[in-house]
mmCIF file of C-alpha atoms and ligand atoms in Angstrom:
data_model
loop_
_atom_site.group_PDB
_atom_site.id
_atom_site.type_symbol
_atom_site.label_atom_id
_atom_site.label_comp_id
_atom_site.label_asym_id
_atom_site.label_seq_id
_atom_site.Cartn_x
_atom_site.Cartn_y
_atom_site.Cartn_z
ATOM 1 C CA MET A 1 0.000 0.000 0.000
ATOM 2 C CA LYS A 2 1.371 3.425 -0.986
ATOM 3 C CA ARG A 3 0.944 5.940 1.773
ATOM 4 C CA THR A 4 -0.395 9.489 1.510
ATOM 5 C CA ILE A 5 1.416 11.998 3.690
ATOM 6 C CA VAL A 6 0.274 15.596 4.237
ATOM 7 C CA VAL A 7 2.705 18.199 5.574
ATOM 8 C CA THR A 8 1.569 21.773 6.175
ATOM 9 C CA GLY A 9 4.205 24.446 5.716
ATOM 10 C CA GLY A 10 6.306 21.943 3.789
ATOM 11 C CA SER A 11 8.159 24.445 1.652
ATOM 12 C CA ARG A 12 10.949 25.387 4.044
ATOM 13 C CA GLY A 13 12.747 24.540 7.279
ATOM 14 C CA ILE A 14 11.328 21.710 9.375
ATOM 15 C CA GLY A 15 8.487 21.173 6.892
ATOM 16 C CA ARG A 16 10.891 20.556 4.019
ATOM 17 C CA ALA A 17 12.891 18.112 6.170
ATOM 18 C CA LEU A 18 9.625 16.310 6.967
ATOM 19 C CA CYS A 19 8.761 16.017 3.270
ATOM 20 C CA LYS A 20 12.243 14.681 2.499
ATOM 21 C CA ALA A 21 12.185 12.202 5.386
ATOM 22 C CA PHE A 22 8.897 10.638 4.235
ATOM 23 C CA ALA A 23 9.795 10.652 0.539
ATOM 24 C CA ALA A 24 10.137 7.102 -0.797
ATOM 25 C CA PRO A 25 9.190 5.466 -4.084
ATOM 26 C CA GLY A 26 5.453 5.623 -4.753
ATOM 27 C CA VAL A 27 4.547 7.636 -1.636
ATOM 28 C CA HIS A 28 2.300 10.659 -2.217
ATOM 29 C CA ILE A 29 3.503 13.714 -0.332
ATOM 30 C CA PHE A 30 1.118 16.659 -0.380
ATOM 31 C CA PHE A 31 2.369 19.872 1.136
ATOM 32 C CA ASN A 32 1.364 23.473 1.148
ATOM 33 C CA PHE A 33 3.200 26.747 1.275
ATOM 34 C CA HIS A 34 1.779 30.191 1.869
ATOM 35 C CA SER A 35 3.820 32.781 0.002
ATOM 36 C CA LEU A 36 7.228 31.523 -1.126
ATOM 37 C CA GLU A 37 6.517 29.761 -4.428
ATOM 38 C CA GLN A 38 10.174 29.049 -5.241
ATOM 39 C CA ALA A 39 10.843 27.311 -1.910
ATOM 40 C CA GLY A 40 7.831 25.089 -2.566
ATOM 41 C CA LYS A 41 9.175 24.173 -6.001
ATOM 42 C CA GLU A 42 12.513 23.161 -4.484
ATOM 43 C CA THR A 43 10.811 20.926 -1.905
ATOM 44 C CA ALA A 44 8.813 19.277 -4.699
ATOM 45 C CA GLU A 45 12.078 18.574 -6.552
ATOM 46 C CA TYR A 46 13.529 16.818 -3.467
ATOM 47 C CA ILE A 47 10.380 14.705 -3.196
ATOM 48 C CA SER A 48 10.508 13.718 -6.864
ATOM 49 C CA ALA A 49 14.224 12.925 -6.673
ATOM 50 C CA ALA A 50 13.434 10.321 -3.980
ATOM 51 C CA GLY A 51 10.870 8.680 -6.263
ATOM 52 C CA ALA A 52 7.870 10.014 -4.323
ATOM 53 C CA ILE A 53 4.973 11.942 -5.886
ATOM 54 C CA PRO A 54 4.722 15.575 -4.779
ATOM 55 C CA GLY A 55 1.524 17.577 -4.505
ATOM 56 C CA ARG A 56 2.358 21.262 -4.004
ATOM 57 C CA PHE A 57 -0.379 23.793 -3.189
ATOM 58 C CA ARG A 58 -0.610 27.390 -2.072
ATOM 59 C CA VAL A 59 -2.928 27.209 0.945
ATOM 60 C CA ASN A 60 -3.392 29.485 3.935
ATOM 61 C CA VAL A 61 -3.991 27.038 6.784
ATOM 62 C CA ALA A 62 -5.836 29.741 8.738
ATOM 63 C CA ASP A 63 -8.540 29.798 6.039
ATOM 64 C CA SER A 64 -10.942 26.891 6.550
ATOM 65 C CA GLU A 65 -12.318 27.055 2.970
ATOM 66 C CA GLU A 66 -8.850 26.899 1.401
ATOM 67 C CA VAL A 67 -8.010 24.002 3.708
ATOM 68 C CA ALA A 68 -11.217 22.142 2.788
ATOM 69 C CA ASP A 69 -10.387 22.518 -0.939
ATOM 70 C CA PHE A 70 -6.818 21.300 -0.322
ATOM 71 C CA PHE A 71 -7.979 18.148 1.442
ATOM 72 C CA LYS A 72 -10.716 17.505 -1.150
ATOM 73 C CA THR A 73 -8.017 17.527 -3.830
ATOM 74 C CA ILE A 74 -5.901 15.096 -1.809
ATOM 75 C CA ILE A 75 -8.767 12.682 -1.222
ATOM 76 C CA ASP A 76 -9.933 12.927 -4.850
ATOM 77 C CA THR A 77 -6.373 12.052 -5.944
ATOM 78 C CA THR A 78 -5.369 9.188 -3.657
ATOM 79 C CA GLY A 79 -8.505 8.337 -1.664
ATOM 80 C CA ARG A 80 -6.617 8.254 1.614
ATOM 81 C CA ILE A 81 -4.664 10.225 4.215
ATOM 82 C CA ASP A 82 -2.261 8.172 6.289
ATOM 83 C CA VAL A 83 -0.224 10.863 7.997
ATOM 84 C CA LEU A 84 -1.059 14.498 8.713
ATOM 85 C CA ILE A 85 1.685 16.720 10.070
ATOM 86 C CA ASN A 86 0.490 20.130 11.237
ATOM 87 C CA ASN A 87 3.752 22.015 10.907
ATOM 88 C CA ALA A 88 2.879 25.418 9.386
ATOM 89 C CA GLY A 89 3.693 28.195 11.791
ATOM 90 C CA ILE A 90 4.667 31.817 12.170
ATOM 91 C CA SER A 91 6.005 33.962 14.992
ATOM 92 C CA ARG A 92 5.419 37.680 15.656
ATOM 93 C CA ASP A 93 7.468 38.257 18.805
ATOM 94 C CA ASN A 94 7.085 41.203 21.149
ATOM 95 C CA LEU A 95 6.692 41.836 24.842
ATOM 96 C CA LEU A 96 3.067 41.660 25.942
ATOM 97 C CA ALA A 97 2.841 45.375 26.700
ATOM 98 C CA ARG A 98 3.819 46.161 23.101
ATOM 99 C CA MET A 99 2.101 43.280 21.333
ATOM 100 C CA LYS A 100 -0.361 44.371 18.672
ATOM 101 C CA GLU A 101 -3.760 42.707 18.613
ATOM 102 C CA SER A 102 -3.112 41.708 14.995
ATOM 103 C CA ASP A 103 0.102 39.921 16.017
ATOM 104 C CA TRP A 104 -1.862 37.918 18.576
ATOM 105 C CA ASP A 105 -4.622 37.126 16.079
ATOM 106 C CA ASP A 106 -2.285 36.154 13.216
ATOM 107 C CA VAL A 107 -0.139 33.811 15.309
ATOM 108 C CA VAL A 108 -3.117 32.065 16.886
ATOM 109 C CA ALA A 109 -4.872 31.825 13.494
ATOM 110 C CA VAL A 110 -1.964 30.168 11.674
ATOM 111 C CA ASN A 111 -0.469 28.012 14.429
ATOM 112 C CA LEU A 112 -3.557 26.903 16.331
ATOM 113 C CA LYS A 113 -6.624 27.385 14.138
ATOM 114 C CA GLY A 114 -4.572 26.113 11.196
ATOM 115 C CA ALA A 115 -3.958 22.825 13.005
ATOM 116 C CA PHE A 116 -7.664 22.593 13.897
ATOM 117 C CA ASN A 117 -8.717 23.290 10.287
ATOM 118 C CA CYS A 118 -6.418 20.619 8.857
ATOM 119 C CA THR A 119 -7.184 18.023 11.519
ATOM 120 C CA LYS A 120 -10.910 18.481 11.010
ATOM 121 C CA ALA A 121 -10.507 18.167 7.242
ATOM 122 C CA ALA A 122 -8.454 14.955 7.532
ATOM 123 C CA ILE A 123 -10.137 12.883 10.222
ATOM 124 C CA ARG A 124 -13.282 11.793 8.376
ATOM 125 C CA THR A 125 -11.065 9.952 5.878
ATOM 126 C CA MET A 126 -8.839 8.574 8.636
ATOM 127 C CA MET A 127 -11.891 7.314 10.550
ATOM 128 C CA LYS A 128 -13.182 5.505 7.449
ATOM 129 C CA GLN A 129 -9.753 3.907 7.026
ATOM 130 C CA LYS A 130 -9.640 3.055 10.731
ATOM 131 C CA TYR A 131 -6.065 4.295 10.531
ATOM 132 C CA GLY A 132 -4.228 7.574 10.811
ATOM 133 C CA ARG A 133 -1.251 9.314 12.314
ATOM 134 C CA ILE A 134 -1.590 12.967 13.329
ATOM 135 C CA ILE A 135 1.581 14.783 14.346
ATOM 136 C CA ASN A 136 1.372 18.368 15.551
ATOM 137 C CA ILE A 137 4.462 20.549 15.754
ATOM 138 C CA THR A 138 4.267 22.499 18.980
ATOM 139 C CA SER A 139 7.267 24.171 20.658
ATOM 140 C CA ILE A 140 9.326 24.319 23.818
ATOM 141 C CA SER A 141 7.690 27.770 24.210
ATOM 142 C CA GLY A 142 4.282 26.132 24.500
ATOM 143 C CA VAL A 143 5.488 24.141 27.494
ATOM 144 C CA SER A 144 7.787 26.532 29.348
ATOM 145 C CA GLY A 145 6.498 29.907 28.111
ATOM 146 C CA ASN A 146 8.906 32.483 26.736
ATOM 147 C CA ALA A 147 9.237 36.209 27.351
ATOM 148 C CA GLY A 148 8.351 38.002 24.120
ATOM 149 C CA GLN A 149 6.281 35.106 22.799
ATOM 150 C CA ALA A 150 2.944 35.274 24.656
ATOM 151 C CA ASN A 151 1.026 34.832 21.394
ATOM 152 C CA TYR A 152 3.223 32.001 20.100
ATOM 153 C CA SER A 153 3.443 30.234 23.474
ATOM 154 C CA ALA A 154 -0.335 30.393 23.889
ATOM 155 C CA ALA A 155 -0.913 28.997 20.400
ATOM 156 C CA LYS A 156 1.634 26.222 20.919
ATOM 157 C CA ALA A 157 0.188 25.338 24.342
ATOM 158 C CA GLY A 158 -3.193 25.217 22.612
ATOM 159 C CA ILE A 159 -1.792 22.720 20.130
ATOM 160 C CA ILE A 160 -0.884 20.430 23.021
ATOM 161 C CA GLY A 161 -4.494 20.546 24.270
ATOM 162 C CA LEU A 162 -5.741 19.916 20.734
ATOM 163 C CA THR A 163 -3.372 16.944 20.437
ATOM 164 C CA LYS A 164 -4.495 15.368 23.711
ATOM 165 C CA SER A 165 -8.209 15.794 22.940
ATOM 166 C CA THR A 166 -7.725 14.439 19.403
ATOM 167 C CA ALA A 167 -5.894 11.432 20.849
ATOM 168 C CA ARG A 168 -8.724 10.698 23.293
ATOM 169 C CA GLU A 169 -11.465 11.078 20.664
ATOM 170 C CA LEU A 170 -9.844 8.975 17.964
ATOM 171 C CA ALA A 171 -7.760 6.261 19.641
ATOM 172 C CA SER A 172 -10.558 3.710 19.243
ATOM 173 C CA ARG A 173 -10.543 4.359 15.471
ATOM 174 C CA GLY A 174 -6.889 3.386 15.048
ATOM 175 C CA ILE A 175 -5.751 7.010 14.903
ATOM 176 C CA THR A 176 -2.923 8.343 17.035
ATOM 177 C CA ALA A 177 -2.251 12.031 17.719
ATOM 178 C CA ASN A 178 1.042 13.217 19.149
ATOM 179 C CA ALA A 179 2.955 16.462 19.352
ATOM 180 C CA ILE A 180 6.623 17.191 18.805
ATOM 181 C CA ALA A 181 8.073 20.118 20.762
ATOM 182 C CA PRO A 182 11.274 21.320 19.099
ATOM 183 C CA GLY A 183 13.700 23.510 21.016
ATOM 184 C CA PHE A 184 16.066 25.745 19.032
ATOM 185 C CA ILE A 185 16.195 24.513 15.432
ATOM 186 C CA GLU A 186 18.196 26.287 12.718
ATOM 187 C CA THR A 187 15.640 27.491 10.142
ATOM 188 C CA ASP A 188 14.535 30.802 8.628
ATOM 189 C CA MET A 189 12.306 31.297 11.694
ATOM 190 C CA THR A 190 15.253 31.338 14.105
ATOM 191 C CA ALA A 191 17.648 33.022 11.631
ATOM 192 C CA GLU A 192 15.832 36.298 12.246
ATOM 193 C CA LEU A 193 16.631 36.298 15.996
ATOM 194 C CA PRO A 194 19.285 38.806 17.175
ATOM 195 C CA LYS A 195 22.759 37.280 17.668
ATOM 196 C CA ALA A 196 22.715 38.038 21.409
ATOM 197 C CA THR A 197 19.465 36.085 21.775
ATOM 198 C CA LYS A 198 20.862 33.131 19.834
ATOM 199 C CA ASP A 199 24.049 33.127 21.921
ATOM 200 C CA ALA A 200 22.010 33.173 25.144
ATOM 201 C CA ILE A 201 19.926 30.196 23.980
ATOM 202 C CA MET A 202 22.991 28.284 22.780
ATOM 203 C CA ALA A 203 24.625 28.691 26.196
ATOM 204 C CA GLN A 204 21.679 26.820 27.741
ATOM 205 C CA ILE A 205 21.684 23.810 25.407
ATOM 206 C CA PRO A 206 23.432 20.873 27.117
ATOM 207 C CA ALA A 207 23.995 19.163 23.748
ATOM 208 C CA GLY A 208 26.106 22.167 22.757
ATOM 209 C CA ARG A 209 24.609 22.604 19.312
ATOM 210 C CA PRO A 210 21.432 23.919 17.732
ATOM 211 C CA GLY A 211 18.949 21.395 16.401
ATOM 212 C CA ALA A 212 18.679 20.619 12.697
ATOM 213 C CA PRO A 213 15.320 20.210 10.927
ATOM 214 C CA GLU A 214 16.293 16.544 10.410
ATOM 215 C CA ASP A 215 16.376 16.048 14.222
ATOM 216 C CA VAL A 216 12.647 16.804 14.231
ATOM 217 C CA ALA A 217 11.844 14.869 11.053
ATOM 218 C CA GLY A 218 13.322 11.631 12.398
ATOM 219 C CA VAL A 219 10.967 11.682 15.370
ATOM 220 C CA ALA A 220 7.997 12.268 13.076
ATOM 221 C CA VAL A 221 8.961 9.261 10.961
ATOM 222 C CA PHE A 222 9.053 7.168 14.138
ATOM 223 C CA LEU A 223 5.663 8.465 15.352
ATOM 224 C CA ALA A 224 4.164 7.612 11.958
ATOM 225 C CA SER A 225 5.586 4.082 12.031
ATOM 226 C CA GLU A 226 4.039 0.845 13.294
ATOM 227 C CA ALA A 227 6.574 0.895 16.132
ATOM 228 C CA ALA A 228 4.683 3.884 17.577
ATOM 229 C CA ALA A 229 1.171 2.413 17.222
ATOM 230 C CA TYR A 230 0.602 2.437 21.014
ATOM 231 C CA ILE A 231 1.867 5.989 21.580
ATOM 232 C CA THR A 232 -0.853 8.648 21.576
ATOM 233 C CA GLY A 233 -1.538 11.984 23.251
ATOM 234 C CA GLN A 234 2.140 12.528 24.004
ATOM 235 C CA VAL A 235 4.490 15.470 23.628
ATOM 236 C CA ILE A 236 7.948 14.420 22.457
ATOM 237 C CA HIS A 237 10.649 16.988 23.172
ATOM 238 C CA VAL A 238 13.454 17.465 20.642
ATOM 239 C CA ASN A 239 15.709 20.075 22.192
ATOM 240 C CA GLY A 240 19.195 18.793 23.047
ATOM 241 C CA GLY A 241 18.322 19.102 26.725
ATOM 242 C CA LEU A 242 17.302 22.789 26.584
ATOM 243 C CA TYR A 243 14.137 21.882 28.518
ATOM 244 C CA ILE A 244 14.225 18.804 30.751
HETATM 245 P P1 NAP B 1 9.894 28.400 8.714
HETATM 246 O O1 NAP B 1 11.231 28.022 8.198
HETATM 247 O O2 NAP B 1 9.575 29.842 8.912
HETATM 248 O O3 NAP B 1 8.778 27.729 7.752
HETATM 249 C C1 NAP B 1 7.424 27.954 8.026
HETATM 250 C C2 NAP B 1 6.586 27.203 7.027
HETATM 251 O O4 NAP B 1 5.193 27.455 7.312
HETATM 252 C C3 NAP B 1 6.802 27.646 5.593
HETATM 253 O O5 NAP B 1 6.654 26.547 4.728
HETATM 254 C C4 NAP B 1 5.673 28.642 5.374
HETATM 255 O O6 NAP B 1 5.298 28.834 4.005
HETATM 256 C C5 NAP B 1 4.566 27.976 6.138
HETATM 257 N N1 NAP B 1 3.497 28.899 6.492
HETATM 258 C C6 NAP B 1 3.607 30.077 7.152
HETATM 259 N N2 NAP B 1 2.392 30.662 7.251
HETATM 260 C C7 NAP B 1 1.512 29.817 6.663
HETATM 261 C C8 NAP B 1 0.107 29.863 6.434
HETATM 262 N N3 NAP B 1 -0.645 30.892 6.848
HETATM 263 N N4 NAP B 1 -0.475 28.842 5.768
HETATM 264 C C9 NAP B 1 0.264 27.809 5.328
HETATM 265 N N5 NAP B 1 1.590 27.694 5.498
HETATM 266 C C10 NAP B 1 2.206 28.707 6.163
HETATM 267 O O7 NAP B 1 9.606 27.714 10.138
HETATM 268 P P2 NAP B 1 10.250 26.428 10.846
HETATM 269 O O8 NAP B 1 11.266 26.895 11.773
HETATM 270 O O9 NAP B 1 10.535 25.382 9.849
HETATM 271 O O10 NAP B 1 9.002 25.997 11.745
HETATM 272 C C11 NAP B 1 8.130 24.920 11.421
HETATM 273 C C12 NAP B 1 7.251 24.654 12.628
HETATM 274 O O11 NAP B 1 8.076 24.298 13.742
HETATM 275 C C13 NAP B 1 6.422 25.846 13.070
HETATM 276 O O12 NAP B 1 5.158 25.421 13.529
HETATM 277 C C14 NAP B 1 7.228 26.412 14.215
HETATM 278 O O13 NAP B 1 6.429 27.136 15.106
HETATM 279 C C15 NAP B 1 7.768 25.131 14.843
HETATM 280 N N6 NAP B 1 8.943 25.313 15.661
HETATM 281 C C16 NAP B 1 10.100 25.780 15.142
HETATM 282 C C17 NAP B 1 11.217 25.916 15.968
HETATM 283 C C18 NAP B 1 12.529 26.427 15.469
HETATM 284 O O14 NAP B 1 13.447 26.587 16.293
HETATM 285 N N7 NAP B 1 12.709 26.668 14.189
HETATM 286 C C19 NAP B 1 11.124 25.587 17.321
HETATM 287 C C20 NAP B 1 9.910 25.116 17.814
HETATM 288 C C21 NAP B 1 8.834 24.970 16.986
HETATM 289 P P3 NAP B 1 5.995 30.034 3.111
HETATM 290 O O15 NAP B 1 7.382 29.571 2.868
HETATM 291 O O16 NAP B 1 5.204 30.110 1.861
HETATM 292 O O17 NAP B 1 5.932 31.254 3.959
#
C-alpha cells in the first residue's frame, strides 16, 4: 500500500525536512506553502528525486475554505490520508505590553486554528480507514512559556491541548495524535533572531549545538511508524536538553 502523507508548511525549514524524510518510491507527499513559491518548487524537486509523488499547493492554513479545498483535492487524488503533520507556523514576537492585537490574532490563526482546520478536514477519511497518524508541531515555548512570545506560546500550548483531545477522541478508530516540541532549530524562523538572543539560547543547550530540521523529522517518521502504534496523546521533546 502506498501511503499518503500531508505536511503543512512543507516548503521550508522543518516542513521541508519532513517532506524529504517521508519521501520514498510511490509515496504521495502533499504539502502546502503560503507565500514563497520558489521554496515550494525546491521541496517538490527533493520529493521527486526520492521517487515520491509531490503535490504542491498554495494554501493558507488559517482559512478553513482553502483548507477544505486542499484536502478535497488530496482525497480525490489518492482516496486516503495516512499521515497528517500540522507544521505550518509563524512567529510575531514582542513583549506583551507592546504586542499588537493583529500579532496575537495572526499567530493564533496560523499556528492553532490552522492545526484545527487541517485536523478536522483529515479525520473523516482517517476514521473511514480506521487508521491515521496525526503529528502536531508544537514548541518548547508552548510548554515553558517564553518572554516576548505570549502569542506564540499560547498557540503552541493550545496545540498540546488539541493533540491530547484528538488522541482521546480517535484512539478507538486506530488514529494516534502526538505532538513534537522542538527547542532551538536552525531554520529561517530562528535566523531572524538577534545574535545576542541566539548566543544566550545556545549557552543553555546541554547538547552544545542547535537542532537541525532533520532532528525533528526523524521523530515524526518514528511516530508515523508501526513501532509507535501504542503511543498517543504525548508530547515528544526534541531540544538537546534545553528543557528537561
Ligand atoms: P519556517 O522556516 O519559517 O517555515 C514555516 C513554514 O510554514 C513555511 O513553509 C511557510 O510557508 C509555512 N506557512 C507560514 N504561514 C503559513 C500559512 N498561513 N499557511 C500555510 N503555510 C504557512 O519555520 P520552521 O522553523 O521550519 O518551523 C516549522 C514549525 O516548527 C512551526 O510550527 C514552528 O512554530 C515550529 N517550531 C520551530 C522551531 C525552530 O526553532 N525553528 C522551534 C519550535 C517549533 P511560506 O514559505 O510560503 O511562507
